[in-house]
XYZ file of C-alpha atoms in Angstrom:
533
model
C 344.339 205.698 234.207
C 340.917 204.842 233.843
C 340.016 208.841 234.652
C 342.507 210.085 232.274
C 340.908 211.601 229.048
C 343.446 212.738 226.123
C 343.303 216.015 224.883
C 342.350 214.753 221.106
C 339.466 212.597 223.029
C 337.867 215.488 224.660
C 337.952 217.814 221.397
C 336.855 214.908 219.254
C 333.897 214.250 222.017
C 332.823 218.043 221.723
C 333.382 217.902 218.131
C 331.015 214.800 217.552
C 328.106 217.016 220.215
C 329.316 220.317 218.241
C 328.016 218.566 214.422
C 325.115 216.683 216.014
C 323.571 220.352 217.067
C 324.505 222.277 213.122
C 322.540 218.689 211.450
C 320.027 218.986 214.047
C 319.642 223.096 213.541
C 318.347 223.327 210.160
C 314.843 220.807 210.774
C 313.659 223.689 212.553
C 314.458 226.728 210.222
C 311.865 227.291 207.926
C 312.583 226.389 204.916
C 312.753 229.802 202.900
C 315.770 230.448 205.519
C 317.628 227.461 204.666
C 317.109 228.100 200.228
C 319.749 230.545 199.855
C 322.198 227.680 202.106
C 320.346 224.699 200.155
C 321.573 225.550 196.911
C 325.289 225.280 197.808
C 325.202 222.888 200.810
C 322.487 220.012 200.818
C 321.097 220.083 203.843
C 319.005 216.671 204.985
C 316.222 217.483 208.102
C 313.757 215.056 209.454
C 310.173 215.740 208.720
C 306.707 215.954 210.054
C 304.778 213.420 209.830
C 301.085 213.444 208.879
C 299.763 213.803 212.782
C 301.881 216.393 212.827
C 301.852 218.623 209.968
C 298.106 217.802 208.470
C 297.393 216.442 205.458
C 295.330 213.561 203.560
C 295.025 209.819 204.460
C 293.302 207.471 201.967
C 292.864 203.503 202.779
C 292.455 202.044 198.572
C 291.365 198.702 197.285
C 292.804 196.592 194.995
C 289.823 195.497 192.367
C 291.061 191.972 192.091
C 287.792 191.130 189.860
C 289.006 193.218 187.171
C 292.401 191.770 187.187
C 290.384 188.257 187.328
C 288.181 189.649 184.366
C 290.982 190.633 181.725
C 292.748 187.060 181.944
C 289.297 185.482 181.275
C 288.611 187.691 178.078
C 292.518 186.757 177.235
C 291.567 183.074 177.334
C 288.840 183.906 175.562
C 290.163 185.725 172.337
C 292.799 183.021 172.712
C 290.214 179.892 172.469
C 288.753 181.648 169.603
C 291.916 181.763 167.750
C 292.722 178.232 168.608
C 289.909 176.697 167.746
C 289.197 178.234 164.933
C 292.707 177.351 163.355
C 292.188 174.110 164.026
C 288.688 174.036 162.495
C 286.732 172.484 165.332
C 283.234 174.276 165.228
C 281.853 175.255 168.891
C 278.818 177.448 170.263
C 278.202 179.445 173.711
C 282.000 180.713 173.850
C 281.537 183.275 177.061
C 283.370 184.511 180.267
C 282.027 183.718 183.748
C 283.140 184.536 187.108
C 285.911 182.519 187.301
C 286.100 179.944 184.207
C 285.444 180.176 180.554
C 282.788 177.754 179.126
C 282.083 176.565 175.633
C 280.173 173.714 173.864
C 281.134 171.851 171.141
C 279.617 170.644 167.888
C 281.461 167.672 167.677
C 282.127 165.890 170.811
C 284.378 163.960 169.332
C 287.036 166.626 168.857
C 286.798 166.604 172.736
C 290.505 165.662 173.321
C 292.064 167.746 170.596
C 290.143 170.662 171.817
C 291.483 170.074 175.294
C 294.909 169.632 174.440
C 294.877 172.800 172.331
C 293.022 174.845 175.185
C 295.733 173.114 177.724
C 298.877 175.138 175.756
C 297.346 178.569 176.413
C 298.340 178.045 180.124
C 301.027 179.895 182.085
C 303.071 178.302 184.513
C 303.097 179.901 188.233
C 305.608 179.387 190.706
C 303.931 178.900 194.031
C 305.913 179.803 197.328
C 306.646 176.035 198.013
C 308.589 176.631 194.159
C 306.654 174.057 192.228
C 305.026 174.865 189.139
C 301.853 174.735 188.628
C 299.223 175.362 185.154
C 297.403 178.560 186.051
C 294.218 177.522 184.541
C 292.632 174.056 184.357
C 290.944 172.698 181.727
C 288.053 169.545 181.879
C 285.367 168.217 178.905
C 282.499 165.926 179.385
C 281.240 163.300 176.939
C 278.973 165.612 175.800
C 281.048 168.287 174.879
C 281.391 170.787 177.684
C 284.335 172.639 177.907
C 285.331 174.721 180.726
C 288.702 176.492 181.228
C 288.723 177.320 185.240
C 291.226 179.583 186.284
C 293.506 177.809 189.695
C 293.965 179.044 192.969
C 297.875 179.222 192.673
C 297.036 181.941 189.887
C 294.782 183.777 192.053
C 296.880 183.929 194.758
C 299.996 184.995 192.300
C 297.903 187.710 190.597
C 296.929 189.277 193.910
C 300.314 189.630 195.273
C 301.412 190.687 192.091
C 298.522 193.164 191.564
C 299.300 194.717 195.045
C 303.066 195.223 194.881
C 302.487 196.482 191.266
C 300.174 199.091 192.343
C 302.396 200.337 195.362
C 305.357 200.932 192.993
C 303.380 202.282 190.456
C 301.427 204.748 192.861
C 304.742 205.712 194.686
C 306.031 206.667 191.104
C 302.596 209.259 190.478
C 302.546 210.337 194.035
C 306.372 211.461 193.398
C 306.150 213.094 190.196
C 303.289 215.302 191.258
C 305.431 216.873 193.760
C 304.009 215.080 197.609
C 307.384 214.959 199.645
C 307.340 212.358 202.257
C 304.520 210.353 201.347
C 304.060 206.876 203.087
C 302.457 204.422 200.791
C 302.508 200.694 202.199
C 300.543 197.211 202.004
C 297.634 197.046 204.689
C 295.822 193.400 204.617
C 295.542 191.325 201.179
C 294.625 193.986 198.670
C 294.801 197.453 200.969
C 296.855 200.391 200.326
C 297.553 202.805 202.962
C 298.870 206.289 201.276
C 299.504 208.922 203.248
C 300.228 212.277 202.260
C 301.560 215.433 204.612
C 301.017 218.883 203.708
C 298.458 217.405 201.492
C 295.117 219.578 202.186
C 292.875 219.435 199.255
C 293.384 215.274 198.096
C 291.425 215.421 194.802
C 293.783 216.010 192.168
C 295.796 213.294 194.073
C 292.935 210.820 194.138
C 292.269 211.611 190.264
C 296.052 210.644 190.052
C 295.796 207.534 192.023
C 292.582 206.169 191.252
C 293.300 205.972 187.191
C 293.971 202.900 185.532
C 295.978 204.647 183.057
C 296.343 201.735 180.893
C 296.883 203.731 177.140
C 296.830 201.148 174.262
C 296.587 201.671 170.566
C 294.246 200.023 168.555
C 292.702 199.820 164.969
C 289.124 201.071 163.957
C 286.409 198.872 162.388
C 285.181 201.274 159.717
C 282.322 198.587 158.905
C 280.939 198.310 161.933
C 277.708 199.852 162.859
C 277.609 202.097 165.739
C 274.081 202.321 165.957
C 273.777 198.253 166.656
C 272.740 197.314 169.758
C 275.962 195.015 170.464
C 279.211 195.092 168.297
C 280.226 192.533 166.523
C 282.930 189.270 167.282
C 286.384 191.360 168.102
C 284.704 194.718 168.068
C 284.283 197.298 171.384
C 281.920 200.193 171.644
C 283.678 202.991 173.210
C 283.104 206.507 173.812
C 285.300 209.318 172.979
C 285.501 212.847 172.392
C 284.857 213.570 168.294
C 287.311 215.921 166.519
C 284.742 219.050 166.917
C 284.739 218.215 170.426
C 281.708 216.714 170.793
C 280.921 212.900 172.317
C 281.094 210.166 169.863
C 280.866 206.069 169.780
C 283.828 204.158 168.387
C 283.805 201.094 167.268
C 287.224 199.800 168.423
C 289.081 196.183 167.368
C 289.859 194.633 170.600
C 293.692 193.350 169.518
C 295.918 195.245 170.867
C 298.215 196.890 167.664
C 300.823 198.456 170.372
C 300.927 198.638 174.538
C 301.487 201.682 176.637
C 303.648 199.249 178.406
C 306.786 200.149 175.784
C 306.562 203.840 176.695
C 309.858 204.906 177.766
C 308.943 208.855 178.417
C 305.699 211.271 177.981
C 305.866 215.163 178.245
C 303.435 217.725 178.017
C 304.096 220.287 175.365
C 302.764 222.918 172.742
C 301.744 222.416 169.450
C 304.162 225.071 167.821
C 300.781 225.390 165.025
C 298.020 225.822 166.934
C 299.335 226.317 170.384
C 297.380 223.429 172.069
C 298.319 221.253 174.912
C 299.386 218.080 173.974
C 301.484 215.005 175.589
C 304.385 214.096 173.897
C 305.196 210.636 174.006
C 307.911 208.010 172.782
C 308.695 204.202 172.690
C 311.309 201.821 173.194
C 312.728 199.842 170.904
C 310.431 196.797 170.544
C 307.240 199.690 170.779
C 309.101 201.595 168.282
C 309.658 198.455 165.845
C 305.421 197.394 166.622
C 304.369 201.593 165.628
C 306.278 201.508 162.840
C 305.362 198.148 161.257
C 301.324 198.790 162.409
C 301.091 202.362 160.900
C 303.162 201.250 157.573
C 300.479 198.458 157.031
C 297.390 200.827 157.608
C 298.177 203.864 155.924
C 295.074 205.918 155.359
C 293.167 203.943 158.248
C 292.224 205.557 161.941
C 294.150 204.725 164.416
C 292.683 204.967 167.956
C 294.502 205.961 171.141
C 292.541 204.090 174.632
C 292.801 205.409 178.124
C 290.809 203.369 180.461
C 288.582 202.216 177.900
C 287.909 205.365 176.312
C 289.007 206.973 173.066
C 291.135 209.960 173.452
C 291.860 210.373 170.067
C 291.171 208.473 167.039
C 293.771 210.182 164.169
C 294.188 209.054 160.726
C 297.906 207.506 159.542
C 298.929 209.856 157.379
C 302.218 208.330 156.705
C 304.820 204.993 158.493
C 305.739 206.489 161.963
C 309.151 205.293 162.356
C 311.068 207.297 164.897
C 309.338 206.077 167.802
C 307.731 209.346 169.315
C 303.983 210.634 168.583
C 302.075 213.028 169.938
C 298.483 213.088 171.902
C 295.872 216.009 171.207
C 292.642 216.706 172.520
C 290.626 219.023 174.907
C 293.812 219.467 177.341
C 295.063 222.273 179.511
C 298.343 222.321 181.102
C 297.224 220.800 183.856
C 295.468 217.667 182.552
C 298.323 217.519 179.710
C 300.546 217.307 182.577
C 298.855 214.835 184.644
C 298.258 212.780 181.797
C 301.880 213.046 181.250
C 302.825 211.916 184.612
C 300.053 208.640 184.284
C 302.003 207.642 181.287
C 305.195 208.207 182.745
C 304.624 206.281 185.841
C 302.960 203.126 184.390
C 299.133 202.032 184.033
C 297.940 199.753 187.804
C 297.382 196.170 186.820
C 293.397 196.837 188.319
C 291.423 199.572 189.407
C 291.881 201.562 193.047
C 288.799 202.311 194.830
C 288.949 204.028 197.808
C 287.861 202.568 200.830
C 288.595 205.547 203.436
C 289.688 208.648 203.421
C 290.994 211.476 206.753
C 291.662 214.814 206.037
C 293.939 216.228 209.366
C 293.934 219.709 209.198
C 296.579 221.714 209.620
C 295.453 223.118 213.105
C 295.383 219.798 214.603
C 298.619 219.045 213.353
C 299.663 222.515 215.175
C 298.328 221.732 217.916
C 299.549 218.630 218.250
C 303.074 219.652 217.965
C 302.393 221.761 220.688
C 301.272 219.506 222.930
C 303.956 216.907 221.965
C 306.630 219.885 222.530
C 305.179 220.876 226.051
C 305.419 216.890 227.058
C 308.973 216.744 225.836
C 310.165 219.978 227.553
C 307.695 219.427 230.420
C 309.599 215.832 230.917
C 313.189 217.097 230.431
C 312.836 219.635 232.986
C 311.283 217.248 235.791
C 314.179 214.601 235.035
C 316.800 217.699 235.338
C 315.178 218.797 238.718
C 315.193 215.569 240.131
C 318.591 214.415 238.539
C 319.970 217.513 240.380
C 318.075 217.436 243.581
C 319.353 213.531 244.458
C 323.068 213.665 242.990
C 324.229 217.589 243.119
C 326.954 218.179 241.252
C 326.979 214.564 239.269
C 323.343 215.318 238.699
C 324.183 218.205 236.445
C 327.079 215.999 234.433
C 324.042 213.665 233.901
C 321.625 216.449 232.816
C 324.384 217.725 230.315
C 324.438 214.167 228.894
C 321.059 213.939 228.413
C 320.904 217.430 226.120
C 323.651 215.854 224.057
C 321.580 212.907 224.217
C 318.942 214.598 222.624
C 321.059 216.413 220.172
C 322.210 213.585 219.009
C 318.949 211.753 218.613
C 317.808 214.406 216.281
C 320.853 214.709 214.074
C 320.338 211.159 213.186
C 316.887 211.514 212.605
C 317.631 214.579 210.193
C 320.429 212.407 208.222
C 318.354 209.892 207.903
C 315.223 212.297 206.582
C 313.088 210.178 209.262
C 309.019 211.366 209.435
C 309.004 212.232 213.300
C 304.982 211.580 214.211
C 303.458 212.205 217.577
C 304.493 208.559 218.254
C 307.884 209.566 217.783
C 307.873 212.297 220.106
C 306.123 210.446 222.850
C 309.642 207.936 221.590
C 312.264 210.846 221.984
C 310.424 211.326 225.507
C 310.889 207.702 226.550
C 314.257 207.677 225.389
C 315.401 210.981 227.848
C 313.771 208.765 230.966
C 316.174 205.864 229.705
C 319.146 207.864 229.204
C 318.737 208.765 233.075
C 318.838 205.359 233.712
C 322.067 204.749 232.975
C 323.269 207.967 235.059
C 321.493 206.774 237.841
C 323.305 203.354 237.518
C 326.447 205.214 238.087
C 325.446 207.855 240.774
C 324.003 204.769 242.838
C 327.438 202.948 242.396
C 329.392 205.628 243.090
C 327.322 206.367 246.075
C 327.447 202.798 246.898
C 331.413 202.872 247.127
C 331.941 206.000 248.804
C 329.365 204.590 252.051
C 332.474 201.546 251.865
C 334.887 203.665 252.617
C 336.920 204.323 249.285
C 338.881 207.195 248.537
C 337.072 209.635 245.893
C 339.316 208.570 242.888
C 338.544 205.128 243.683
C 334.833 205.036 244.223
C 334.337 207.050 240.920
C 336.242 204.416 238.571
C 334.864 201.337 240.644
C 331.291 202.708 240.117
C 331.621 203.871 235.887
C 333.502 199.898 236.044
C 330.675 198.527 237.297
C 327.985 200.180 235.831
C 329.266 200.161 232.376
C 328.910 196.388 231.931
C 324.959 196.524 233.364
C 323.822 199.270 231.190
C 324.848 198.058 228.157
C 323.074 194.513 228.632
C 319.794 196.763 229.435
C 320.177 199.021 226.674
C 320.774 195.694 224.828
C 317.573 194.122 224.857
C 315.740 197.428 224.611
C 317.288 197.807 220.844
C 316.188 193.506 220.108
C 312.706 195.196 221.568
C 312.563 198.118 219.311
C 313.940 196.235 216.005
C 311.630 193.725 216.618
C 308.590 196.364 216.848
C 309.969 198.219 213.988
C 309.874 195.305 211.885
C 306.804 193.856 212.942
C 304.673 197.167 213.479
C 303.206 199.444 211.177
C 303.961 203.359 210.483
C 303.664 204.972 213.900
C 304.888 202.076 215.677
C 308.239 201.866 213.572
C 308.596 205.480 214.316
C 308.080 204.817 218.001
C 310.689 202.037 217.351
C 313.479 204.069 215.527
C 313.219 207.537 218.127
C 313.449 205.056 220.986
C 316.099 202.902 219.686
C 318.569 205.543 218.064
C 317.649 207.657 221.803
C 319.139 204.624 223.782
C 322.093 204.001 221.502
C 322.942 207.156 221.775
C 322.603 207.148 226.068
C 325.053 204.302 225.982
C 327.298 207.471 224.739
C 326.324 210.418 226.738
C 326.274 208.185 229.457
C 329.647 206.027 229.713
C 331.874 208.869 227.769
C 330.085 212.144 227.674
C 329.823 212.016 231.685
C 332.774 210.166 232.444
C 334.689 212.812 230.939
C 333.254 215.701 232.787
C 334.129 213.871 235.982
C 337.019 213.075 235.405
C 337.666 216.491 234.096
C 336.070 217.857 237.469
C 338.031 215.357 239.410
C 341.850 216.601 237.991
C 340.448 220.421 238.832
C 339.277 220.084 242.799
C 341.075 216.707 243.581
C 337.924 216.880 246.295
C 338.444 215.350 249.715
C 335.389 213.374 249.708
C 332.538 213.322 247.441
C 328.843 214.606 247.805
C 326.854 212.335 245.489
């Protein structure tokens, strides 16, 4: 009974082999043969990955001293809005590396000062969940205050500052039209991007590297640009003037409205003039902020700040209630449309610098697949030789099993739109050795049975009973193995990992119902007198 295979299990078996091969199929079509097919059907293939196809790798840094910069000029406009309300007089009100320090006039107002500076903390949550001030504030006898920021906020900004920038450059990386890019953490403040297909990386860099922090602020028509230093609340920034030429701004630093409440940017065409320009809008709470700043300033400029420079400085015409506006300037449609995308995808919380940077060309990549190809093929056809050599006819059953294997490997990997690397391929190689394991198992128990003396029918269910039970404890802890490396190793170890693990699954299979029912298929055909394994 054991031999005995239902019709519907035989034609669901083939079936299952029969779908794995058309999901496999179309990961190695090119792709212009697959468009006309694409657009009815969606078709999912596994991809290349950058060892394979070529392309750009670039190792970026986190600048955690700007992020540590921009809360110590926070607390620092903040003190001198405090204090000032409170009317206790100070001098020497400046940022250092990691505190803010100030003297004041009357030491006196020591503890009211404190207690004033002590409210302009944040709470942080540390990873033991107790909350803790993020800045901490001490003042001599003599009057020395200094606001140091704590570790605990730090430590919190980092993390933050890293897992902000990954999401962020994921978002710009997909909207300029990389497929398959791998972007992860690497160390405290690393990010490893890489990007297949990817042969020139500039435009990409440009993309990557920008801040893109856009804010709006007010002009200080009094202030004079040809000081040396502006004034208390004032920045000096450059800018492009409206005949084009380079031009100092004097800029409030007070924020009037964030890029932060932009909900969508486009790049379009003035209808007038036919420029390129970005078209942007806000959400609500932006939309309620433009509205009430450019009622209140009619007939002022109103500046527009990208990274710290001016891109426009317009005069309000008229309240700008509906929430959209429109940014003009020297742009063509490509840097209207990268612009566009920067807004769209969120300004980094600090500056990327890049630490390293591979270009794999596409040659390599060629020959690589070559070379990972030959081993593959090279490796199949030395197991089928052998597999055929030792165990005949039961050596081709197992050779059948392991194409299916394979076929099925690969359909998987195409569903799931895995990136197959060279790591991968040396994976898929591993797995066909491991799939031969198993048919060896059951040749060498069959074998074992038949020297006992056992009739054919006998020795070939004793040695699939047998053999079933051992191979799936060793295929067992090879999938613990390859979960564990997949969630402990990095990219070309996790796609060692998944090639390996999904190629071993998939033996179990091939191996105890793919062969079993060719046997036993064999076996109801020739009802052989003995057996020649």
């Amino acid at each position: 009974m054991m031999m005995y295979f239902a019709r519907w299990k035989v034609l669901l078996t083939w079936s299952v082999i029969a779908l794995a091969a058309l999901l496999a199929l179309p990961s190695f079509l090119p792709r212009a043969t697959l468009a006309p097919i694409t657009d009815i059907v969606p078709l999912r293939t596994f991809q290349l990955g950058l060892d394979l196809r070529g392309g750009s790798y670039l190792l970026l840094e986190v600048d955690m001293q700007t992020v540590v910069r921009e809360r110590l000029e926070n607390i620092v406009d903040s003190t001198r809005t405090r204090l000032r309300g409170a009317g206790i007089n100070y001098t020497g009100l400046q940022a250092g590396e990691r505190n803010v320090t100030l003297r004041l006039t009357d030491p006196s107002q020591a503890p009211e000062a404190t207690r004033l500076l002590r409210e302009l903390s944040t709470p942080i949550t540390t990873t033991m969940g107790q909350s803790q001030p993020d800045i901490d504030v001490q003042a001599t006898a003599a009057g020395q205050v200094t606001i140091a920021l704590s570790e605990p906020l730090l430590r919190e900004k980092a993390t933050q500052a890293v897992e902000q920038s990954i999401e962020i450059v994921r978002r710009r990386v997909d909207e300029s039209g990389v497929a398959e890019a791998l972007i992860q953490r690497q160390g405290a403040n690393r990010l490893l991007v890489q990007l297949p297909g990817v042969q020139d990386p500039e435009r990409i860099k440009q993309l990557i590297g920008k801040t893109a922090r856009m804010t709006f602020h007010l002009l200080d028509e009094n202030a004079n640009l040809a000081a040396p230093s502006p004034p208390p609340g004032v920045q000096f920034l450059r800018g492009e003037g409206p005949q084009g030429q380079e031009q100092r701004y004097a800029v409030r630093r007070r924020v009037e409205v964030d890029g932060a409440n932009l909900t969508d940017a486009r790049a379009g065409q003035n209808p007038q003039t036919g420029e390129w320009v970005v078209n942007f809008s806000f959400d609500s709470v932006g939309q309620r902020r433009f509205a009430d700043i450019t009622r209140a300033n009619v007939g002022r400029p109103f500046a527009i700040v990208l990274d710290d420079r001016v891109i426009t400085a317009p005069v309000i015409r008229e309240p700008i209630t509906a929430g959209r506006g429109q940014i003009s300037g020297s742009f063509n449609v490509r840097t209207a449309n990268d612009l566009a995308v920067l807004l769209r995808a969120g300004a980094l919380p600090a500056p990327l610098t890049v630490v390293e940077e591979r270009t794999v060309g596409p040659d390599l990549g060629a020959d690589a697949i070559r070379a990972g190809l030959l081993s593959v093929a090279v490796g199949f056809v030395l197991v089928c030789a052998y597999m055929a050599a030792s165990y005949g006819l039961f050596g081709w059953f197992a050779n059948i099993a392991i194409v299916a294997n394979l076929v099925l490997t690969l359909a998987i990997l195409a569903m799931l739109q895995a990136t197959l690397t060279l790591p991968g391929i040396a994976g898929l190689l591993l797995s066909i050795g491991m799939a031969v394991d198993a048919n060896i198992l059951i040749n060498e128990r069959v074998r074992e049975e038949v020297r006992l003396g056992r009739t054919p029918l006998s020795a070939i269910q004793t040695g699939f009973t047998k053999a079933t039970g051992t191979i799936l404890d060793s295929n067992l802890t090879v999938i613990i193995k390859m979960a564990l490396l997949y969630a402990l190793g990095s990219g070309p170890v996790k796609g060692f990992a998944v090639t390996v693990a999904f190629g071993v699954i998939t033996s179990m299979f091939t191996a105890t119902v793919l062969v079993k029912m060719l046997t036993a298929s064999w076996y109801r055909r020739r009802r052989p007198a003995a057996l020649a394994v």
